[in-house]
């Protein structure tokens, strides 16, 4: 099976702009989670989607949003970019079938976002 | 407040020795705990999962223990090799479809 893919791999934006990142999960995986990784804060949970529904959200401002499509592909959007949004954004998919199920996550290579 | 702490930012050991990494948590009651490996510029890779009713799990040279009383997990790599050098992350599944990661421990194995 192909792994999790994320596009683009690298992105440079300026403050105030918006950005959309894309994630294609492993075939058959219906759960997709997004994380922000920075040297200072580590891996921070953004949100999780399952069957097009957001089931949980981390402590990020409303400028961060996401969605999932019927084919399980997911996008996240950051509006009004700030310098502090510079980070590696990671997407992970899981074969999770229910809340108590095995929840191993398969990560993509990430999108490196730089905000100037 | 809820917190996950991994023992140190970096751990240096000699090839062939056992590396032991620690993950402590407070104010969580995780159903299970996971360990991941992350190499520079790459996404984390799943290594092991241990459930709250399991004391120990092994996979090849890796061993994980989980003590829900101490709120601690230990991750061991036996007969370590330079190729084991990476950052190791512990992660808790807190319920509600949310996974919380520790900051990670960078392991350096010297030949």
Coordinates of C-alpha atoms in Angstrom, one line a residue:
Chain A
X1 CA 0.0 0.0 0.0
X2 CA 1.1 3.5 -0.7
X3 CA 1.9 5.6 2.5
X4 CA 0.4 8.8 3.6
X5 CA 1.2 11.6 1.1
X6 CA 1.2 15.3 1.8
X7 CA 1.4 18.2 -0.6
X8 CA 3.1 20.5 -1.0
X9 CA 6.3 19.4 0.8
X10 CA 7.6 22.9 1.2
X11 CA 5.8 26.3 1.2
X12 CA 6.8 29.8 1.8
X13 CA 4.2 32.4 2.6
X14 CA 4.1 35.9 4.0
X15 CA 2.2 37.2 7.0
X16 CA -1.5 37.7 6.4
X17 CA -1.8 35.2 3.6
X18 CA -3.7 32.0 3.9
X19 CA -2.5 28.5 3.1
X20 CA -4.1 25.1 2.3
X21 CA -2.3 21.8 2.9
X22 CA -3.4 18.5 1.6
X23 CA -3.2 15.0 2.9
X24 CA -4.0 11.6 1.3
X25 CA -4.3 8.8 3.8
X26 CA -3.4 5.2 3.3
X27 CA -6.1 3.4 1.3
X28 CA -8.8 2.2 3.7
X29 CA -7.9 4.5 6.6
X30 CA -10.8 6.7 7.6
X31 CA -9.3 8.6 10.4
X32 CA -7.0 11.5 9.7
X33 CA -5.2 13.6 12.3
X34 CA -3.2 16.8 11.8
X35 CA -0.3 18.0 14.0
X36 CA 1.9 21.0 14.1
X37 CA 5.6 20.4 15.0
X38 CA 7.9 23.1 16.1
X39 CA 11.3 22.8 17.9
X40 CA 9.9 24.6 21.0
X41 CA 6.5 23.0 21.4
X42 CA 7.0 19.5 19.9
X43 CA 4.1 17.7 18.2
X44 CA 0.9 19.5 18.9
X45 CA -2.5 18.0 18.0
X46 CA -4.6 20.2 15.7
X47 CA -7.7 18.1 14.9
X48 CA -8.9 14.6 13.9
X49 CA -11.5 13.6 11.3
X50 CA -13.3 10.5 10.7
X51 CA -15.9 10.0 7.9
X52 CA -15.9 13.7 7.1
X53 CA -16.6 14.6 10.8
X54 CA -14.3 16.5 13.1
X55 CA -14.3 14.4 16.3
X56 CA -11.7 16.4 18.3
X57 CA -9.8 19.6 18.1
X58 CA -6.7 20.8 19.8
X59 CA -6.0 24.2 21.4
X60 CA -5.4 26.3 18.3
X61 CA -7.1 29.5 17.3
X62 CA -9.9 29.5 14.8
X63 CA -7.5 30.5 12.0
X64 CA -6.7 26.8 11.8
X65 CA -9.4 24.8 10.2
X66 CA -9.7 21.5 8.3
X67 CA -12.0 19.2 6.5
X68 CA -12.2 15.7 5.2
X69 CA -13.7 14.5 2.0
X70 CA -15.8 11.4 1.2
X71 CA -12.6 9.6 -0.1
X72 CA -11.0 10.3 3.3
X73 CA -8.5 12.9 1.9
X74 CA -8.1 15.8 4.1
X75 CA -7.1 19.5 3.9
X76 CA -6.2 21.9 6.6
X77 CA -6.3 25.7 6.1
X78 CA -4.6 28.4 8.0
X79 CA -5.8 31.9 7.4
X80 CA -4.1 35.2 8.3
X81 CA -0.7 33.6 8.7
X82 CA 1.5 34.7 11.5
X83 CA 5.3 34.3 11.9
X84 CA 4.7 31.8 14.7
X85 CA 2.8 29.5 12.3
X86 CA 6.1 28.5 10.7
X87 CA 6.3 24.8 11.4
X88 CA 6.2 21.2 10.1
X89 CA 2.6 20.2 9.6
X90 CA 2.1 16.5 9.8
X91 CA -0.8 14.4 8.8
X92 CA -1.4 10.9 10.1
X93 CA -3.9 8.3 9.1
X94 CA -5.2 5.4 11.2
X95 CA -7.2 2.3 10.5
X96 CA -9.2 3.1 13.6
X97 CA -12.7 1.7 13.5
X98 CA -13.9 2.9 16.8
X99 CA -13.0 4.7 20.0
X100 CA -11.5 1.7 21.7
X101 CA -9.8 0.3 18.7
X102 CA -6.1 0.0 18.1
X103 CA -5.0 3.5 17.2
X104 CA -1.6 3.2 15.5
X105 CA -0.9 6.2 13.4
X106 CA 0.9 6.4 10.1
X107 CA 2.5 9.7 9.4
X108 CA 3.2 11.5 6.2
X109 CA 6.5 13.3 5.5
X110 CA 5.0 16.6 6.4
X111 CA 4.7 20.0 4.9
X112 CA 7.3 22.5 5.9
X113 CA 5.6 25.9 6.1
X114 CA 7.7 29.1 6.4
X115 CA 6.0 32.4 7.1
X116 CA 8.1 35.5 6.3
Chain B
X1 CA -2.8 20.4 34.4
X2 CA -2.2 17.5 32.0
X3 CA 1.5 16.9 31.2
X4 CA 3.7 14.4 29.5
X5 CA 7.4 14.5 30.2
X6 CA 10.2 12.5 28.6
X7 CA 13.3 12.1 30.7
X8 CA 15.8 14.3 28.9
X9 CA 16.3 16.1 25.7
X10 CA 19.2 14.0 24.7
X11 CA 20.7 10.7 25.7
X12 CA 24.2 9.5 24.6
X13 CA 25.2 5.9 24.9
X14 CA 27.8 3.6 23.6
X15 CA 27.0 1.0 20.9
X16 CA 26.0 -2.3 22.4
X17 CA 24.6 -0.8 25.6
X18 CA 20.9 -0.7 26.5
X19 CA 19.2 2.7 26.1
X20 CA 16.4 3.4 28.5
X21 CA 14.0 6.3 27.8
X22 CA 11.4 7.5 30.2
X23 CA 7.9 8.9 29.7
X24 CA 6.0 10.3 32.7
X25 CA 2.5 11.7 32.6
X26 CA 0.2 13.5 35.0
X27 CA -3.5 13.9 35.1
X28 CA -4.2 11.5 32.3
X29 CA -5.7 8.0 32.4
X30 CA -4.7 6.7 29.0
X31 CA -6.2 3.6 27.6
X32 CA -2.9 2.9 25.9
X33 CA 0.5 4.4 25.2
X34 CA 2.6 4.3 22.1
X35 CA 6.2 4.9 21.2
X36 CA 7.3 6.4 17.9
X37 CA 10.7 7.0 16.2
X38 CA 11.3 10.2 14.3
X39 CA 14.3 10.9 12.1
X40 CA 15.3 14.4 11.0
X41 CA 13.0 15.8 8.3
X42 CA 10.6 12.8 8.5
X43 CA 7.3 12.0 10.1
X44 CA 7.2 9.8 13.2
X45 CA 7.1 6.0 12.7
X46 CA 5.1 3.8 15.0
X47 CA 7.2 1.3 17.0
X48 CA 5.1 -0.2 19.9
X49 CA 1.7 0.1 21.6
X50 CA 1.0 -1.1 25.1
X51 CA -2.4 -1.2 26.7
X52 CA -3.2 -0.1 30.3
X53 CA -3.8 -3.8 31.3
X54 CA -0.4 -4.8 29.9
X55 CA 2.8 -4.6 32.0
X56 CA 5.3 -5.2 29.2
X57 CA 5.6 -5.5 25.5
X58 CA 8.5 -6.7 23.3
X59 CA 9.4 -6.4 19.7
X60 CA 12.9 -7.6 18.6
X61 CA 15.4 -5.4 20.5
X62 CA 12.7 -3.1 21.8
X63 CA 10.8 -3.4 25.1
X64 CA 8.2 -1.2 26.6
X65 CA 6.8 -1.2 30.1
X66 CA 3.7 0.6 31.4
X67 CA 3.1 1.3 35.0
X68 CA -0.3 3.0 35.5
X69 CA 0.3 3.4 39.2
X70 CA 3.5 5.3 38.7
X71 CA 2.1 6.9 35.6
X72 CA 5.3 6.0 33.7
X73 CA 6.4 4.1 30.7
X74 CA 10.0 2.9 30.0
X75 CA 11.3 2.2 26.5
X76 CA 14.4 0.1 26.2
X77 CA 16.6 -0.6 23.2
X78 CA 19.0 -3.5 23.9
X79 CA 22.2 -4.0 22.0
X80 CA 21.9 -0.4 20.6
X81 CA 23.4 0.4 17.3
X82 CA 24.3 3.8 15.7
X83 CA 21.3 3.3 13.3
X84 CA 19.1 3.6 16.4
X85 CA 20.1 7.2 16.7
X86 CA 16.9 9.2 16.4
X87 CA 14.3 11.1 18.4
X88 CA 11.8 8.8 20.3
X89 CA 8.4 10.1 21.1
X90 CA 5.9 8.7 23.6
X91 CA 2.2 9.3 22.9
X92 CA -0.9 8.9 25.0
X93 CA -4.3 8.1 23.7
X94 CA -6.6 10.1 26.0
X95 CA -9.9 9.1 24.6
X96 CA -12.0 11.4 22.4
X97 CA -9.9 10.5 19.4
X98 CA -7.0 12.7 20.5
X99 CA -3.3 11.6 20.8
X100 CA -1.0 13.7 22.9
X101 CA 2.8 13.4 22.2
X102 CA 5.7 14.1 24.5
X103 CA 8.5 16.4 23.4
X104 CA 10.7 13.5 22.6
X105 CA 14.2 12.3 23.6
X106 CA 17.0 12.4 21.1
X107 CA 19.1 9.3 21.3
X108 CA 22.7 9.3 20.1
X109 CA 24.5 5.9 19.9
X110 CA 28.2 6.2 19.4
X111 CA 30.2 3.5 17.6

